PDB file of C-alpha atoms in Angstrom:
ATOM      1  CA  MET Q  19       0.931  -2.296   6.260  1.00 98.00           C
ATOM      2  CA  PHE Q  20      -2.775  -2.296   6.965  1.00 98.00           C
ATOM      3  CA  LEU Q  21      -5.034  -3.014   3.976  1.00 98.00           C
ATOM      4  CA  ASP Q  22      -8.136  -0.835   4.095  1.00 98.00           C
ATOM      5  CA  THR Q  23     -11.225  -1.031   1.898  1.00 98.00           C
ATOM      6  CA  SER Q  24     -10.319   1.795  -0.475  1.00 97.00           C
ATOM      7  CA  GLY Q  25      -6.755   0.523  -0.838  1.00 98.00           C
ATOM      8  CA  LEU Q  26      -7.928  -2.978  -1.678  1.00 98.00           C
ATOM      9  CA  LEU Q  27     -10.339  -1.551  -4.236  1.00 98.00           C
ATOM     10  CA  SER Q  28      -7.523   0.523  -5.770  1.00 98.00           C
ATOM     11  CA  LEU Q  29      -5.419  -2.619  -5.923  1.00 97.00           C
ATOM     12  CA  TYR Q  30      -8.210  -4.567  -7.624  1.00 97.00           C
ATOM     13  CA  ASP Q  31      -9.583  -2.035 -10.106  1.00 97.00           C
ATOM     14  CA  ALA Q  32      -7.037  -1.192 -12.812  1.00 96.00           C
ATOM     15  CA  ARG Q  33      -9.139   1.875 -13.740  1.00 95.00           C
ATOM     16  CA  ASP Q  34      -8.722   3.369 -10.263  1.00 96.00           C
ATOM     17  CA  ALA Q  35      -6.592   6.526 -10.113  1.00 96.00           C
ATOM     18  CA  PHE Q  36      -4.431   4.992  -7.372  1.00 98.00           C
ATOM     19  CA  HIS Q  37      -4.072   1.522  -8.932  1.00 98.00           C
ATOM     20  CA  ALA Q  38      -0.410   1.728  -9.998  1.00 97.00           C
ATOM     21  CA  ASN Q  39       0.653   3.242  -6.680  1.00 98.00           C
ATOM     22  CA  ALA Q  40      -1.369   0.677  -4.721  1.00 98.00           C
ATOM     23  CA  VAL Q  41       0.260  -2.199  -6.634  1.00 98.00           C
ATOM     24  CA  GLN Q  42       3.737  -0.796  -5.995  1.00 98.00           C
ATOM     25  CA  LEU Q  43       3.113  -0.310  -2.269  1.00 98.00           C
ATOM     26  CA  TYR Q  44       1.489  -3.729  -1.921  1.00 97.00           C
ATOM     27  CA  ARG Q  45       4.395  -5.497  -3.615  1.00 96.00           C
ATOM     28  CA  GLY Q  46       6.900  -3.668  -1.424  1.00 96.00           C
ATOM     29  CA  ALA Q  47       5.212  -4.432   1.886  1.00 96.00           C
ATOM     30  CA  HIS Q  48       6.684  -7.032   4.216  1.00 91.00           C
ATOM     31  CA  ARG Q  49       3.602  -7.373   6.435  1.00 94.00           C
ATOM     32  CA  LEU Q  50      -0.019  -7.230   5.254  1.00 98.00           C
ATOM     33  CA  ILE Q  51      -2.967  -7.172   7.646  1.00 98.00           C
ATOM     34  CA  THR Q  52      -6.692  -6.569   7.233  1.00 98.00           C
ATOM     35  CA  HIS Q  53      -9.897  -7.700   8.968  1.00 98.00           C
ATOM     36  CA  ASN Q  54     -13.215  -9.221   8.005  1.00 98.00           C
ATOM     37  CA  TYR Q  55     -15.158  -5.946   8.344  1.00 98.00           C
ATOM     38  CA  VAL Q  56     -12.905  -4.466   5.634  1.00 98.00           C
ATOM     39  CA  LEU Q  57     -13.731  -7.402   3.374  1.00 98.00           C
ATOM     40  CA  ALA Q  58     -17.456  -6.976   4.032  1.00 98.00           C
ATOM     41  CA  GLU Q  59     -17.184  -3.277   3.252  1.00 97.00           C
ATOM     42  CA  LEU Q  60     -15.170  -4.097   0.111  1.00 98.00           C
ATOM     43  CA  ALA Q  61     -18.004  -6.273  -1.218  1.00 97.00           C
ATOM     44  CA  ALA Q  62     -20.443  -3.393  -0.750  1.00 97.00           C
ATOM     45  CA  LEU Q  63     -18.077  -0.815  -2.281  1.00 96.00           C
ATOM     46  CA  ALA Q  64     -17.350  -2.967  -5.344  1.00 97.00           C
ATOM     47  CA  ASN Q  65     -21.094  -3.361  -5.817  1.00 96.00           C
ATOM     48  CA  ALA Q  66     -21.651   0.398  -5.453  1.00 96.00           C
ATOM     49  CA  ARG Q  67     -18.954   1.015  -8.086  1.00 95.00           C
ATOM     50  CA  ASN Q  68     -20.727  -1.413 -10.441  1.00 95.00           C
ATOM     51  CA  LEU Q  69     -17.768  -3.757 -10.650  1.00 96.00           C
ATOM     52  CA  PRO Q  70     -18.640  -7.250 -11.874  1.00 96.00           C
ATOM     53  CA  ARG Q  71     -19.928  -9.094  -8.810  1.00 96.00           C
ATOM     54  CA  GLU Q  72     -18.439 -12.491  -9.584  1.00 97.00           C
ATOM     55  CA  GLY Q  73     -14.943 -11.094 -10.038  1.00 97.00           C
ATOM     56  CA  ALA Q  74     -15.143  -8.949  -6.918  1.00 97.00           C
ATOM     57  CA  LEU Q  75     -16.315 -11.865  -4.782  1.00 98.00           C
ATOM     58  CA  ARG Q  76     -13.553 -14.073  -6.177  1.00 98.00           C
ATOM     59  CA  TYR Q  77     -11.030 -11.322  -5.321  1.00 98.00           C
ATOM     60  CA  ILE Q  78     -12.319 -11.160  -1.744  1.00 98.00           C
ATOM     61  CA  ALA Q  79     -12.154 -14.946  -1.395  1.00 98.00           C
ATOM     62  CA  ASP Q  80      -8.593 -14.877  -2.764  1.00 97.00           C
ATOM     63  CA  LEU Q  81      -7.641 -12.264  -0.165  1.00 97.00           C
ATOM     64  CA  LEU Q  82      -8.894 -14.592   2.560  1.00 96.00           C
ATOM     65  CA  ASP Q  83      -6.806 -17.442   1.190  1.00 95.00           C
ATOM     66  CA  HIS Q  84      -3.689 -15.367   0.481  1.00 95.00           C
ATOM     67  CA  PRO Q  85      -0.730 -16.859   2.363  1.00 94.00           C
ATOM     68  CA  VAL Q  86       0.880 -13.475   3.073  1.00 95.00           C
ATOM     69  CA  ILE Q  87      -2.195 -11.506   4.158  1.00 97.00           C
ATOM     70  CA  GLU Q  88      -3.235 -11.928   7.779  1.00 97.00           C
ATOM     71  CA  THR Q  89      -7.002 -11.529   8.101  1.00 98.00           C
ATOM     72  CA  LEU Q  90      -8.144 -10.713  11.614  1.00 97.00           C
ATOM     73  CA  TRP Q  91     -11.664 -11.690  12.713  1.00 98.00           C
ATOM     74  CA  VAL Q  92     -13.710  -9.242  14.729  1.00 98.00           C
ATOM     75  CA  ASP Q  93     -15.194 -10.722  17.894  1.00 98.00           C
ATOM     76  CA  GLU Q  94     -17.684  -9.194  20.312  1.00 98.00           C
ATOM     77  CA  PRO Q  95     -15.128  -7.504  22.614  1.00 98.00           C
ATOM     78  CA  LEU Q  96     -13.416  -5.822  19.653  1.00 98.00           C
ATOM     79  CA  HIS Q  97     -16.759  -4.784  18.181  1.00 98.00           C
ATOM     80  CA  ARG Q  98     -17.730  -3.214  21.524  1.00 98.00           C
ATOM     81  CA  ALA Q  99     -14.339  -1.507  21.863  1.00 98.00           C
ATOM     82  CA  ALA Q 100     -14.812  -0.008  18.398  1.00 98.00           C
ATOM     83  CA  LEU Q 101     -18.234   1.315  19.412  1.00 98.00           C
ATOM     84  CA  THR Q 102     -16.616   2.888  22.472  1.00 98.00           C
ATOM     85  CA  LEU Q 103     -13.983   4.528  20.271  1.00 98.00           C
ATOM     86  CA  LEU Q 104     -16.727   5.934  18.043  1.00 98.00           C
ATOM     87  CA  SER Q 105     -18.558   7.332  21.068  1.00 98.00           C
ATOM     88  CA  ARG Q 106     -15.352   9.137  22.081  1.00 97.00           C
ATOM     89  CA  ARG Q 107     -14.938  10.646  18.600  1.00 96.00           C
ATOM     90  CA  LEU Q 108     -18.390  12.090  18.022  1.00 97.00           C
ATOM     91  CA  ASP Q 109     -16.847  15.009  16.140  1.00 97.00           C
ATOM     92  CA  LYS Q 110     -15.574  12.558  13.467  1.00 97.00           C
ATOM     93  CA  THR Q 111     -17.454  10.616  10.799  1.00 97.00           C
ATOM     94  CA  TYR Q 112     -15.541   7.370  11.310  1.00 97.00           C
ATOM     95  CA  SER Q 113     -17.299   4.144  10.396  1.00 97.00           C
ATOM     96  CA  LEU Q 114     -17.385   1.108  12.652  1.00 98.00           C
ATOM     97  CA  CYS Q 115     -15.002  -0.534  10.178  1.00 98.00           C
ATOM     98  CA  ASP Q 116     -12.610   2.419  10.588  1.00 98.00           C
ATOM     99  CA  ALA Q 117     -12.738   2.155  14.364  1.00 98.00           C
ATOM    100  CA  VAL Q 118     -11.931  -1.566  14.264  1.00 98.00           C
ATOM    101  CA  SER Q 119      -9.045  -0.795  11.898  1.00 98.00           C
ATOM    102  CA  PHE Q 120      -7.628   1.866  14.226  1.00 98.00           C
ATOM    103  CA  LEU Q 121      -7.772  -0.436  17.235  1.00 98.00           C
ATOM    104  CA  GLN Q 122      -6.129  -3.287  15.343  1.00 98.00           C
ATOM    105  CA  MET Q 123      -3.419  -1.015  13.980  1.00 98.00           C
ATOM    106  CA  GLU Q 124      -2.664   0.353  17.457  1.00 98.00           C
ATOM    107  CA  GLU Q 125      -2.550  -3.130  18.959  1.00 97.00           C
ATOM    108  CA  ARG Q 126      -0.147  -4.363  16.271  1.00 97.00           C
ATOM    109  CA  ARG Q 127       1.869  -1.133  16.113  1.00 97.00           C
ATOM    110  CA  ILE Q 128       1.123  -0.554  12.447  1.00 98.00           C
ATOM    111  CA  ARG Q 129       1.379   3.079  11.350  1.00 98.00           C
ATOM    112  CA  GLU Q 130       0.762   2.852   7.574  1.00 98.00           C
ATOM    113  CA  ALA Q 131      -2.472   2.053   5.791  1.00 98.00           C
ATOM    114  CA  LEU Q 132      -3.062   1.328   2.129  1.00 98.00           C
ATOM    115  CA  THR Q 133      -6.037   3.655   1.966  1.00 98.00           C
ATOM    116  CA  THR Q 134      -7.409   6.845   0.476  1.00 97.00           C
ATOM    117  CA  ASP Q 135      -9.464   7.458   3.630  1.00 97.00           C
ATOM    118  CA  ARG Q 136      -8.510  10.713   5.395  1.00 97.00           C
ATOM    119  CA  HIS Q 137      -9.903   9.318   8.652  1.00 97.00           C
ATOM    120  CA  PHE Q 138      -6.690   7.353   9.103  1.00 98.00           C
ATOM    121  CA  GLU Q 139      -4.709  10.616   9.132  1.00 97.00           C
ATOM    122  CA  GLN Q 140      -7.205  12.170  11.537  1.00 97.00           C
ATOM    123  CA  GLU Q 141      -6.479   9.312  13.924  1.00 97.00           C
ATOM    124  CA  GLY Q 142      -2.691   9.748  13.559  1.00 97.00           C
ATOM    125  CA  PHE Q 143      -1.858   7.072  10.986  1.00 98.00           C
ATOM    126  CA  THR Q 144      -0.199   7.444   7.600  1.00 98.00           C
ATOM    127  CA  ARG Q 145      -2.516   7.315   4.597  1.00 98.00           C
ATOM    128  CA  LEU Q 146      -0.439   5.930   1.730  1.00 98.00           C
ATOM    129  CA  LEU Q 147      -2.775   6.774  -1.159  1.00 98.00           C
ATOM    130  CA  LYS Q 148      -3.382  10.469  -1.656  1.00 93.00           C
ATOM    131  CA  GLN Q 149      -2.917  13.062  -4.337  1.00 80.00           C
TER     132      GLN Q 149
END
């Protein structure tokens, strides 16, 4: 299962509408993957949601150190490939982080994402957190 920004925030914030579902899905997953752009975006999103900064940063550091979560690191070729994907999807509002996620999911044959982001469905993946 791919861990996207919104899914990680739902997992972290007990007040989030999807928290209980996110916890259940997370605990049931046998493979957990994310990337460093997601973690960067998570820091910004936690800040925008006025979550306590120290706790959010500790959470992100814990994700990096988690023995079960594989964190992929975006290099220049992947960054450029994501830009190319964005240029081919000009009708969409995907972020660069989304594009990197899609490429990584395709490469690793992951179909499910712990996310509330509809962009994953637009690209043919399964969004696990929705109403």
